[in-house]
Coordinates of N, CA and C in Angstrom, one line a residue:
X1 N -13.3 -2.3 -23.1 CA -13.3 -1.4 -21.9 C -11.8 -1.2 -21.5
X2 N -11.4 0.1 -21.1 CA -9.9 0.3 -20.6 C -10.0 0.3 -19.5
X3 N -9.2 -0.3 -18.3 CA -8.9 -0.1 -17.2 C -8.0 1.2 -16.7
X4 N -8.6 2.3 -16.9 CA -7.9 3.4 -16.0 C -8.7 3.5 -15.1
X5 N -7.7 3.6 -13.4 CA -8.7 3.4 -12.3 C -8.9 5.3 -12.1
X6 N -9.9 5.4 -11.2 CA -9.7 7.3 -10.5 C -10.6 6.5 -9.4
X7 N -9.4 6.2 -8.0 CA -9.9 6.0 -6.9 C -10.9 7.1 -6.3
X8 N -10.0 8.2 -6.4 CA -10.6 9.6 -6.0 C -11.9 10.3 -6.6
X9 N -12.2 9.7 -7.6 CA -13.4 10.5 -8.8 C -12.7 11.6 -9.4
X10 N -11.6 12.0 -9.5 CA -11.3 13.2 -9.9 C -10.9 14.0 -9.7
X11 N -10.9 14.0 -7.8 CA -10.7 15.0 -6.9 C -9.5 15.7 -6.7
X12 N -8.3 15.5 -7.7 CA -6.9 15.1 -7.2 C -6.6 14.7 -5.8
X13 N -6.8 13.6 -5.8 CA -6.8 13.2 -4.4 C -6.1 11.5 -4.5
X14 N -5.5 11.2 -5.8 CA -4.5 10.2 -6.0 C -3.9 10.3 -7.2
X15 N -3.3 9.2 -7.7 CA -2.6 9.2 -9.0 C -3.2 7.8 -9.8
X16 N -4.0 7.4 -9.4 CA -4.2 5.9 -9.9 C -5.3 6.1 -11.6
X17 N -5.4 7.4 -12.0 CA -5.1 7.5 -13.5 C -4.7 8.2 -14.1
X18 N -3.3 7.9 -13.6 CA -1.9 7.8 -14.5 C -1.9 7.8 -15.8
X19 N -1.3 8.5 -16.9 CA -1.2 7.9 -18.2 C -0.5 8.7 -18.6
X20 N 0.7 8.1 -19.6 CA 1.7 8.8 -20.2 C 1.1 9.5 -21.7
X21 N 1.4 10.7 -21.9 CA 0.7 11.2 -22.9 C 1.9 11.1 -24.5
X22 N 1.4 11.1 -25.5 CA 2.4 10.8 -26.7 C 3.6 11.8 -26.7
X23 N 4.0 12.2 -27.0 CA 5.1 13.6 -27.4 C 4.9 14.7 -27.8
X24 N 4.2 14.2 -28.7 CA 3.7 14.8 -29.8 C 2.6 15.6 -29.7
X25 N 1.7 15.4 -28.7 CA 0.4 16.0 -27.8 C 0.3 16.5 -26.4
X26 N 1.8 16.1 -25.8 CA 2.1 16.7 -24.5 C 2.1 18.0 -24.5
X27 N 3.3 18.7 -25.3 CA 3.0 20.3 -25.2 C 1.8 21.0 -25.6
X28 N 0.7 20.4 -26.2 CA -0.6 20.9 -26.3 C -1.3 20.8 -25.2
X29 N -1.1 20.5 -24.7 CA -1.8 20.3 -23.2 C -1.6 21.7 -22.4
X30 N -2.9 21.4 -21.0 CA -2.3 23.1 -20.4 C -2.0 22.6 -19.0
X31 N -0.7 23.7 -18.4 CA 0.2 23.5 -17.9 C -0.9 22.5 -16.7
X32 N 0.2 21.9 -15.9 CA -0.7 21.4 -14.7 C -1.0 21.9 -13.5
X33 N -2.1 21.8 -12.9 CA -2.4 22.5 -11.9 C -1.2 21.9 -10.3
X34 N -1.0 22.6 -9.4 CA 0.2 22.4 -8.1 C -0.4 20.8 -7.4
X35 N -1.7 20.8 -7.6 CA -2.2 19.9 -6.8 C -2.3 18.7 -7.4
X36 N -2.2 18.7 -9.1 CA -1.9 17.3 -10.1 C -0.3 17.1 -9.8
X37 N 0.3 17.7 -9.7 CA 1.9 17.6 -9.6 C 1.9 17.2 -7.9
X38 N 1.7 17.1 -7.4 CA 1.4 16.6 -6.2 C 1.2 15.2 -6.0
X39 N 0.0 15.0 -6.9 CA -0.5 13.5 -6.6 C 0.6 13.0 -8.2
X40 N 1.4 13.2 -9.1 CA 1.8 12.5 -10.0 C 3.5 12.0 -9.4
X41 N 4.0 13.2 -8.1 CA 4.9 12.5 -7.6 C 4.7 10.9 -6.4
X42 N 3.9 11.2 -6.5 CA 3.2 9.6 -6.0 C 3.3 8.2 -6.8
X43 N 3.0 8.8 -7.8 CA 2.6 8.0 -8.9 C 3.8 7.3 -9.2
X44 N 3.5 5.5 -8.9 CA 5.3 4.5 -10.0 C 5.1 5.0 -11.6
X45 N 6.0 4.2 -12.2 CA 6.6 4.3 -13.7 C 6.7 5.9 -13.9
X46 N 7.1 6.8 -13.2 CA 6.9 8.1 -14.2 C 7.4 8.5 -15.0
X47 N 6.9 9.6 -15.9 CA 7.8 9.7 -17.2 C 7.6 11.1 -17.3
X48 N 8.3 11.4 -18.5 CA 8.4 13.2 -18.5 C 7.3 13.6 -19.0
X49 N 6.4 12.5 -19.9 CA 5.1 13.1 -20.5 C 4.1 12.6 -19.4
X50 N 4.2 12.2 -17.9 CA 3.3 11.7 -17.6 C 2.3 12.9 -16.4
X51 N 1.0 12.5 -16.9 CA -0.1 13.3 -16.7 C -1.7 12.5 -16.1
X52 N -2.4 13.4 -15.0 CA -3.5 12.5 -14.7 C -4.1 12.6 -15.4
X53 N -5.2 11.4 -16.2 CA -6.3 11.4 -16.9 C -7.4 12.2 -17.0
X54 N -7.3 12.5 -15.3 CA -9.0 13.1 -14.8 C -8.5 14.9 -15.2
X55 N -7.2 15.3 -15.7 CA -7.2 16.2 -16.0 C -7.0 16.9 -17.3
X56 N -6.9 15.7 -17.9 CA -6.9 16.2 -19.4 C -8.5 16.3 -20.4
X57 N -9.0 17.4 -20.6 CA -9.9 18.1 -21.3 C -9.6 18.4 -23.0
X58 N -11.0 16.5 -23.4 CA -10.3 17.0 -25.3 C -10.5 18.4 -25.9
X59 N -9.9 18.7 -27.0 CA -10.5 19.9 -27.4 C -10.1 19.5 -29.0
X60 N -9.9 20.5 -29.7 CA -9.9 20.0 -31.3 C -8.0 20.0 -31.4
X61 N -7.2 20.9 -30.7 CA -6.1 20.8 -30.8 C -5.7 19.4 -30.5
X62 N -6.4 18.2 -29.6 CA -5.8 17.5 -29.0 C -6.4 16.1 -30.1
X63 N -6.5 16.3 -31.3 CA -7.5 15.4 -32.6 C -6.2 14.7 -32.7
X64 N -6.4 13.1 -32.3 CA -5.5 11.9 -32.5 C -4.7 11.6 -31.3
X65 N -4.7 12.2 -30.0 CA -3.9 12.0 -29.0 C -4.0 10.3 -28.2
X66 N -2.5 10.5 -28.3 CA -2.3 8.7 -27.5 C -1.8 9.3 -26.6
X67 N -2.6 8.1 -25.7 CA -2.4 7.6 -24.4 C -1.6 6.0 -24.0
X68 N -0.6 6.2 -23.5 CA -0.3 4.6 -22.7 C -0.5 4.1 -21.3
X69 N -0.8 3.4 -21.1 CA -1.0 3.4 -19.8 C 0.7 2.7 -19.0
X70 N 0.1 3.2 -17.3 CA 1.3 3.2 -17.1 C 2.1 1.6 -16.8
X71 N 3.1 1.5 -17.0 CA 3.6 0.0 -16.6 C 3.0 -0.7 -15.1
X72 N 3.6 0.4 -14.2 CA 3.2 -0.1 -13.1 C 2.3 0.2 -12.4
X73 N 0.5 -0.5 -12.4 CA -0.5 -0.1 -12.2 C -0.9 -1.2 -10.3
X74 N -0.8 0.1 -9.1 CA -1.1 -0.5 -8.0 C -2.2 0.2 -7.4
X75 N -3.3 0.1 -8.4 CA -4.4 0.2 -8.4 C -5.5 -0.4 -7.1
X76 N -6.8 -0.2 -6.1 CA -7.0 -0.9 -5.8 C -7.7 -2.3 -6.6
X77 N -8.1 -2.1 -7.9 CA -8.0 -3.7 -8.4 C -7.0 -4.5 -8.8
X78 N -6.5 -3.8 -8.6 CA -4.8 -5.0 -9.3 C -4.8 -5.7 -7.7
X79 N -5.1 -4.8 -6.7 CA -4.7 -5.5 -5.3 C -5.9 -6.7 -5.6
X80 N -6.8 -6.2 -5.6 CA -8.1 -7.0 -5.4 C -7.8 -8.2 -6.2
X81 N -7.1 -8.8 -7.7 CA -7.1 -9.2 -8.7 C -5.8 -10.2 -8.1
X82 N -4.8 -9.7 -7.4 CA -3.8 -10.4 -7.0 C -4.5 -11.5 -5.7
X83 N -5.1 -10.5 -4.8 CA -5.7 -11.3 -3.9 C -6.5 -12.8 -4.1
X84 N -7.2 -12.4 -4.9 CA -8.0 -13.3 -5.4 C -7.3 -14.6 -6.2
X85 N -6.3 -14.2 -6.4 CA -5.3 -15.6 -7.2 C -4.8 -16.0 -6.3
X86 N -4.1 -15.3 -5.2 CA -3.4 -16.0 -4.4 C -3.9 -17.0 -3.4
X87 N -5.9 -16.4 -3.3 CA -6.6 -17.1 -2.3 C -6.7 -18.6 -2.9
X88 N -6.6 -18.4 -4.7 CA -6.3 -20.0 -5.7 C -5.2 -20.8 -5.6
X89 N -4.5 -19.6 -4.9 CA -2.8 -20.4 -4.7 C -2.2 -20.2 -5.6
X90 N -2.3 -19.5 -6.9 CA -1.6 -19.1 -8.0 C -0.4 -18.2 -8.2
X91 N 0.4 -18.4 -6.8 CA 1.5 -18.0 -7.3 C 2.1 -18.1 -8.5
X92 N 2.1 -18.2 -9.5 CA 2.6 -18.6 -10.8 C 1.9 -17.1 -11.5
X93 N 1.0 -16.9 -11.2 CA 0.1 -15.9 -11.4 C 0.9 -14.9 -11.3
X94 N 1.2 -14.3 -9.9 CA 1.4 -13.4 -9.4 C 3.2 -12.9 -10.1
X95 N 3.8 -14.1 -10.0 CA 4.9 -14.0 -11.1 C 4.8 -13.4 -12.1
X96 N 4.1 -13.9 -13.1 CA 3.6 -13.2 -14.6 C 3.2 -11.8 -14.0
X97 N 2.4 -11.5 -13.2 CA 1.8 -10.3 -13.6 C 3.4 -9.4 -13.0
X98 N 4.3 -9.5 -12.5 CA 5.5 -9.3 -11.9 C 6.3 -9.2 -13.2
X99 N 6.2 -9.6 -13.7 CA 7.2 -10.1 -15.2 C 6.6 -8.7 -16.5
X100 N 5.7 -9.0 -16.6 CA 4.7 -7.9 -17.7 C 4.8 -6.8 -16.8
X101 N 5.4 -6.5 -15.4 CA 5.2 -5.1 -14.8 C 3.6 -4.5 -14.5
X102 N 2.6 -5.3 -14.8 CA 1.0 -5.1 -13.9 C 0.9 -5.2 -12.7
X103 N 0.4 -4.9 -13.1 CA 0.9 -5.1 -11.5 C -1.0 -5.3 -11.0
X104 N -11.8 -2.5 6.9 CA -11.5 -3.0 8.0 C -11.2 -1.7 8.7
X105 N -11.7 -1.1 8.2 CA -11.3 -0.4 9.5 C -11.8 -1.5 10.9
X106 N -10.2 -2.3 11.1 CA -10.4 -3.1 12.4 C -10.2 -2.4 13.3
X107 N -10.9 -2.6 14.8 CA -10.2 -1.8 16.0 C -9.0 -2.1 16.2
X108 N -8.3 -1.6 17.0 CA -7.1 -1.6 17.4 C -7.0 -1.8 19.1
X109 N -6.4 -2.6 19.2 CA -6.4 -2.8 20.8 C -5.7 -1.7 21.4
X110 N -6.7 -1.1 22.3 CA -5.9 0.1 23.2 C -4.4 1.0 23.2
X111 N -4.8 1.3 21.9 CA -3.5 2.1 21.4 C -2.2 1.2 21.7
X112 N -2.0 0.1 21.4 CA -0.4 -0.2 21.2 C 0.0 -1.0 23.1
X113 N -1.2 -0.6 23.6 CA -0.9 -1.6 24.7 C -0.8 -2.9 25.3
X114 N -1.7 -3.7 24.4 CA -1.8 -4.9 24.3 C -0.1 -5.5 24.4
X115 N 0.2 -4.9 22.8 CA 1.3 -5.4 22.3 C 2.6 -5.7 23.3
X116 N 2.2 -4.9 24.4 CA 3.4 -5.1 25.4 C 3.3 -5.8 26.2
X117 N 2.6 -7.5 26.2 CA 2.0 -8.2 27.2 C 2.9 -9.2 26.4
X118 N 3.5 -10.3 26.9 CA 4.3 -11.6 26.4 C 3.0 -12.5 26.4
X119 N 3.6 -13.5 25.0 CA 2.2 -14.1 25.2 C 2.0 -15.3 26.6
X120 N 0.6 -15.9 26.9 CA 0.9 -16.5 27.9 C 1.0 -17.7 28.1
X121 N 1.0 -18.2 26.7 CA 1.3 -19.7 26.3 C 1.7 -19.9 25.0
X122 N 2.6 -21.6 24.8 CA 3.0 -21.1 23.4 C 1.7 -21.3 22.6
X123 N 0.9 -21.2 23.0 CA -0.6 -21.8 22.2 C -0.9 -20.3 21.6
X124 N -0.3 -19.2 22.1 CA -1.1 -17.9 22.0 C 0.0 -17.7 21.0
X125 N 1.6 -18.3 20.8 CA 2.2 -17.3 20.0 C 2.2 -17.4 18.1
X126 N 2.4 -16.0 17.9 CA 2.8 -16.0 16.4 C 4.1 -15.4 15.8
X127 N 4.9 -16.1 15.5 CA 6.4 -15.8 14.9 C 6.1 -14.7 13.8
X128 N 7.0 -13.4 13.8 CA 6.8 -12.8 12.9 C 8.1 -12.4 12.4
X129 N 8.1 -12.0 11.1 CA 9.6 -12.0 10.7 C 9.5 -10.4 10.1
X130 N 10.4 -9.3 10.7 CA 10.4 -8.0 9.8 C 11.3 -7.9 9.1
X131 N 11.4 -7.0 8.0 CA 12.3 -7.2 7.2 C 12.3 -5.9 6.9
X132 N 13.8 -4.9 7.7 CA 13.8 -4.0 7.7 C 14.4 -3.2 6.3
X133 N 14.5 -1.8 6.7 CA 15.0 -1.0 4.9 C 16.5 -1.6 4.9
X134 N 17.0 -1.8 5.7 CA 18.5 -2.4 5.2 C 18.8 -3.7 4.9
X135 N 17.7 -4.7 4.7 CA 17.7 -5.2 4.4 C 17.9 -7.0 5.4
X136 N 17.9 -6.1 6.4 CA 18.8 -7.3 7.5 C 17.0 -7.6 8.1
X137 N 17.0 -9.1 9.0 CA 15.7 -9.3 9.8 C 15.7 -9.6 11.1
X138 N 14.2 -8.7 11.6 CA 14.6 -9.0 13.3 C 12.9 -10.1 13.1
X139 N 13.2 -10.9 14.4 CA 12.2 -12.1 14.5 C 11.7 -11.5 15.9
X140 N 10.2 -11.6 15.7 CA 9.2 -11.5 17.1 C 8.9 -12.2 17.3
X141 N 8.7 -12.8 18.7 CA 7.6 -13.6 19.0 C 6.5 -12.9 19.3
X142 N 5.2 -13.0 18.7 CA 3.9 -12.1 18.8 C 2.7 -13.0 19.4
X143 N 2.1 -12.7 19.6 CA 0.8 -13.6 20.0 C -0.2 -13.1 18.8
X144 N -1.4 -13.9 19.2 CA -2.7 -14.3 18.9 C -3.8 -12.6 19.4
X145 N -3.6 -11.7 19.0 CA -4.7 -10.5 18.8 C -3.4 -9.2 18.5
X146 N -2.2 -9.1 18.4 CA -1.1 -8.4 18.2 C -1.5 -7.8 17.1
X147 N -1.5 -6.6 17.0 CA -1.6 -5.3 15.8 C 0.6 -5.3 15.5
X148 N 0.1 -5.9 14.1 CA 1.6 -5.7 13.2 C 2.4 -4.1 13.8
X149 N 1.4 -3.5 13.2 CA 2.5 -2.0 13.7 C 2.6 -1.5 15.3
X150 N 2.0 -1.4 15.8 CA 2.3 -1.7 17.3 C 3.3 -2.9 18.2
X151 N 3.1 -4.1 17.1 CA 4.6 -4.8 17.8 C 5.6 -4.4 17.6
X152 N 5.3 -3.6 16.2 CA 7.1 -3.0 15.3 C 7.3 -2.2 16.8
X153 N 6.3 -1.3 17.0 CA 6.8 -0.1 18.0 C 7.2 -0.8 18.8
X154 N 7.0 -1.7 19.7 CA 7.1 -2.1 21.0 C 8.6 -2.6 20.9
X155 N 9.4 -3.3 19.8 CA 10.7 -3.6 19.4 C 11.4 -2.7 18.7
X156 N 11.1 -1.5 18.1 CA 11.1 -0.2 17.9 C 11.8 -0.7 16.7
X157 N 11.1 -0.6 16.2 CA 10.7 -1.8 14.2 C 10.5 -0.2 13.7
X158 N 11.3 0.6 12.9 CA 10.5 1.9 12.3 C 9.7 1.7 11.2
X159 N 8.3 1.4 12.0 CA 7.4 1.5 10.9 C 6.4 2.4 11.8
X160 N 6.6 3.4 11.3 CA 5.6 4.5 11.6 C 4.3 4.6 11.7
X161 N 3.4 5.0 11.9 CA 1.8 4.8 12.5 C 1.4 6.8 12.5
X162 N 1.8 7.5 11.8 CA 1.5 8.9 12.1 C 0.0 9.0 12.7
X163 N -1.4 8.8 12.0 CA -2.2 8.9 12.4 C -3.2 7.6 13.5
X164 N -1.8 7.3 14.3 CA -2.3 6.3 15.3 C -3.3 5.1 15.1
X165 N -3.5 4.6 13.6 CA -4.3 3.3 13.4 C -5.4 4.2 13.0
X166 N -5.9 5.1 13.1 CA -7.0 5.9 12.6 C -7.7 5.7 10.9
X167 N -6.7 5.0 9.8 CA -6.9 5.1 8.4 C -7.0 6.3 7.8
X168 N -5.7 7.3 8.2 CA -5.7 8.9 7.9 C -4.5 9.0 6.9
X169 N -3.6 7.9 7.0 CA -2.4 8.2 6.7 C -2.2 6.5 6.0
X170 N -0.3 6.7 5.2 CA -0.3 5.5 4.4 C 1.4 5.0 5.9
X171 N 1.6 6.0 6.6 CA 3.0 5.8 6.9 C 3.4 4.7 7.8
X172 N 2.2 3.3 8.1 CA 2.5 2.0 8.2 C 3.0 0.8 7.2
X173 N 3.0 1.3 6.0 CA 2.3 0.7 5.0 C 3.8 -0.7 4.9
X174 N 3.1 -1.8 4.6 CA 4.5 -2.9 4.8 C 3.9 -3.5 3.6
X175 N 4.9 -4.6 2.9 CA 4.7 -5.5 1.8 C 4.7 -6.8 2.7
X176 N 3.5 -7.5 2.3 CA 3.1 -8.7 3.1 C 3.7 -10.1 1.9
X177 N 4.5 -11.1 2.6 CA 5.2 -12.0 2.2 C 3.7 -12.9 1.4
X178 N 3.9 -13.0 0.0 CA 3.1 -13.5 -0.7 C 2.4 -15.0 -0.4
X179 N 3.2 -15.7 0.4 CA 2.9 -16.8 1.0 C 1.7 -16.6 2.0
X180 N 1.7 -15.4 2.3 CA 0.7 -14.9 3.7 C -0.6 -13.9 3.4
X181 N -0.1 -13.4 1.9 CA -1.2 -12.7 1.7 C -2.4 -12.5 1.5
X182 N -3.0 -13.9 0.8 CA -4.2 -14.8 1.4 C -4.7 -14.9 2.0
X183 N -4.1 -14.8 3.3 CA -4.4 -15.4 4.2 C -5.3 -14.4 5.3
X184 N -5.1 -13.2 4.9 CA -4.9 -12.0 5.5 C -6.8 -11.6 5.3
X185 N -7.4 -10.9 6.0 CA -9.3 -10.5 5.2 C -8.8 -9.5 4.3
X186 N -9.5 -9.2 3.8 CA -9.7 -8.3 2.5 C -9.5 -7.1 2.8
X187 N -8.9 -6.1 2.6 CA -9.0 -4.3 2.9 C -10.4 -4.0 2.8
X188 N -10.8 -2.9 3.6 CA -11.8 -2.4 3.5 C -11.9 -0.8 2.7
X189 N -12.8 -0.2 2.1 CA -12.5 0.6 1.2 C -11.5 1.7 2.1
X190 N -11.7 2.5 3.3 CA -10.6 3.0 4.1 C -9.4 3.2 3.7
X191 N -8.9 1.7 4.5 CA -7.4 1.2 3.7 C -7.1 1.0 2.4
X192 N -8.1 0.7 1.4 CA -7.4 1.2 0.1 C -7.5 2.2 -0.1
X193 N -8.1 3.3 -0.1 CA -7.8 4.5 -0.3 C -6.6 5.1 0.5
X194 N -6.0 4.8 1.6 CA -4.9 5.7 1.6 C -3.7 4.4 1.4
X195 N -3.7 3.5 0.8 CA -3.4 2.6 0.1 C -2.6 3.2 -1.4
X196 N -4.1 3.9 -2.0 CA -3.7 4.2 -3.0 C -2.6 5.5 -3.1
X197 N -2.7 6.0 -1.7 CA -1.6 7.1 -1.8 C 0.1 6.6 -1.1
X198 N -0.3 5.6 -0.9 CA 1.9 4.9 -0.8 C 2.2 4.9 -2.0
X199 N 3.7 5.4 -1.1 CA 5.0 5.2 -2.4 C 5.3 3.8 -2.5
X200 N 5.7 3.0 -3.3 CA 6.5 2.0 -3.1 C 5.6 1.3 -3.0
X201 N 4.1 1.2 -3.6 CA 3.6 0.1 -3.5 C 3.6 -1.2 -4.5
X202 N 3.3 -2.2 -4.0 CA 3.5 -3.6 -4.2 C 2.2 -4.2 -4.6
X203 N 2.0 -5.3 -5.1 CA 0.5 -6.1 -5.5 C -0.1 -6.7 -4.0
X204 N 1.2 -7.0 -2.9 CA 0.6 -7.5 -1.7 C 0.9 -6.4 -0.6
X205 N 0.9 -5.1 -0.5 CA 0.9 -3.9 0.4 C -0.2 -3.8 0.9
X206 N -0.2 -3.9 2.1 CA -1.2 -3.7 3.3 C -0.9 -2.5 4.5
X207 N -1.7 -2.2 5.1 CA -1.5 -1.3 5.9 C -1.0 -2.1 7.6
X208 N 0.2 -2.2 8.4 CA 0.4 -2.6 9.4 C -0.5 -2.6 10.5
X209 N -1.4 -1.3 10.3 CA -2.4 -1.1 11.3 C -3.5 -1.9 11.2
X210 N -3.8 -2.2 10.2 CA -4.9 -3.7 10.0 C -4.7 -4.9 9.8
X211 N -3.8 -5.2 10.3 CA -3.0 -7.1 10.4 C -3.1 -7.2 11.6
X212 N -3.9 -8.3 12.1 CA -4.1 -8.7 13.4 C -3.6 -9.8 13.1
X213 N -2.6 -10.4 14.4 CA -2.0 -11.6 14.3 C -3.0 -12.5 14.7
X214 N -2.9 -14.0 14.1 CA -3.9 -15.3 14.3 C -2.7 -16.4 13.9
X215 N -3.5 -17.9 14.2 CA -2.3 -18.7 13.9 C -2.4 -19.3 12.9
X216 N -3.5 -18.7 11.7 CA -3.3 -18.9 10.2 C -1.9 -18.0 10.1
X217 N -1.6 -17.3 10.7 CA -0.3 -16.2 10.5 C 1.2 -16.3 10.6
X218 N 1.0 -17.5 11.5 CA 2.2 -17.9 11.9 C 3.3 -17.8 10.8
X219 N 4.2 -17.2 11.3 CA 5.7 -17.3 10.3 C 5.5 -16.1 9.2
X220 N 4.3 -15.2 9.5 CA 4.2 -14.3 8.1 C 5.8 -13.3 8.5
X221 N 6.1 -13.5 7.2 CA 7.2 -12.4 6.7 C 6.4 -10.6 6.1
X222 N 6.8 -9.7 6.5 CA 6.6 -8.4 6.2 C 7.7 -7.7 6.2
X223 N 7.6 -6.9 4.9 CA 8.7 -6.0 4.6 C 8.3 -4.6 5.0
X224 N 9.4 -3.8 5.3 CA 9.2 -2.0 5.6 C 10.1 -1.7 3.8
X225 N 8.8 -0.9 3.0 CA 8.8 -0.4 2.0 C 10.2 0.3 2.0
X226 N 10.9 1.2 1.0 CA 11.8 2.2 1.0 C 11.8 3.1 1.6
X227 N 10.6 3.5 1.3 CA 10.4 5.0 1.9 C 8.8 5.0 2.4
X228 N 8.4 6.0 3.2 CA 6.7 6.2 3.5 C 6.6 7.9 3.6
X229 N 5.4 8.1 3.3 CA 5.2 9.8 3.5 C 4.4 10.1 4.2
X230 N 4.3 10.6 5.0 CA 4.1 11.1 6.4 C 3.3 12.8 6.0
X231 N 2.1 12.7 6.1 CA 0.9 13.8 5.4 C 1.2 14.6 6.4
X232 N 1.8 14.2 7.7 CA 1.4 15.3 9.1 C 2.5 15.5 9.6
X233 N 3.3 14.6 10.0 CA 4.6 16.1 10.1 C 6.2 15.0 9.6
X234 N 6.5 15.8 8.8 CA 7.9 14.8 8.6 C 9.0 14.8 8.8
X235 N 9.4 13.5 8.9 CA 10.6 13.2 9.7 C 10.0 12.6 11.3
X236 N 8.8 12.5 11.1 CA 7.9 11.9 12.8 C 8.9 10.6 12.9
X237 N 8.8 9.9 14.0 CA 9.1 8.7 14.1 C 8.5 7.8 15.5
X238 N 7.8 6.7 15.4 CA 6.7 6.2 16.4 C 7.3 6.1 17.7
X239 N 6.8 6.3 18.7 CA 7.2 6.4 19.8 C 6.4 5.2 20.1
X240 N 7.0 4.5 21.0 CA 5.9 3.2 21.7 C 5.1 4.2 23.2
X241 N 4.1 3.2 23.6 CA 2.8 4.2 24.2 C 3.4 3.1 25.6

């Protein structure tokens, strides 16, 4: 069995099957449609032969054509496959697959209002550590029901929220500290699917809008990716509510 994922079924509606085509069988191919070139600038490892699977139709010109698949696959089973090691504690795991290059819709408390309430004992709080694009960190003190991207806003942390916690968009998207990622419930299909449309995804990338802080949480470190893409209007930047 080969592991090429198509989140989408087909629909051009991701890049998650990726695959570099030989050289030698690329120009035989027919050109690509606006909307495959769309979803392949999404797509890590790219390459100059690289093309979605769900779009290539064999024909007799195409007799012997190789495929490789791509280095960096952030598939939702690679997430699912990392998860599940880390819930073993296998960081060692997660190394290797790092090394070889493999790689809820929860409610949200009242739009981002919660988050502006100090907690009201230290019994309620959870230490959070952001780790901004320049690389420098700011430290929150959060409580016990805090939505990750809505605290960012409330300390005006740029991690974006375009479609308000809704699961419409990827432009919360953070890399959760592998020590923490465990720890975290599982994505729900939702969040992986616009999961599968971040740039700059990681084996432990989650969406900010579905991390509710608890005091299994305490001390979690999260990173703001390089960059996020913003489906609805760009250049937005979150305003706290």
């Amino acid at each position: 069995m080969y592991f090429v994922e198509s989140a989408c079924e087909a629909s051009l509606a991701c890049s998650t099957c990726h695959v570099i085509v030989d050289p030698d069988y690329f120009s035989k191919l027919e050109e690509p449609k606006e909307e495959e070139e769309d979803m392949l600038d999404l797509a890590p490892a790219l390459t100059p032969t690289s093309r979605l699977g769900c779009q290539i139709i064999l024909d007799k010109r195409l007799e012997g054509i190789k495929f490789g698949m791509e280095l960096l696959s952030v598939g939702r089973l690679c997430r699912h496959a990392v998860y599940q090691m880390l819930k073993k504690n296998s960081r060692h795991a997660l190394i290797r697959m790092n090394e070889k290059k493999l790689i809820h819709l929860s409610s949200t408390k009242r739009h981002g209002d919660y988050e502006w309430h100090d907690p009201k004992s230290e019994d309620e709080v959870v230490n959070v550590t952001y780790v901004n694009r320049d690389g420098s960190e700011t430290k929150i003190r959060g409580k016990i029901g805090d939505n990750v991207m809505y605290l960012a806003h409330r300390y005006e942390i740029e991690i974006e929220g375009a479609c308000e916690a809704s699961l419409a968009c990827s432009t919360c998207h953070v890399i959760v500290d592998p020590d923490y990622f465990s720890k975290l419930e599982e994505p729900k299909e939702e969040e992986e699917d616009m999961l599968d449309l971040a740039p700059a995804l990681t084996p432990t990338s989650r969406l900010g809008c579905q991390i509710i802080l608890d005091k299994h949480l305490e001390g979690i470190k999260v990173t703001l990716p390089p960059i996020t893409r913003n489906f609805y209007v760009d250049g937005h930047k979150p305003t706290p509510h």
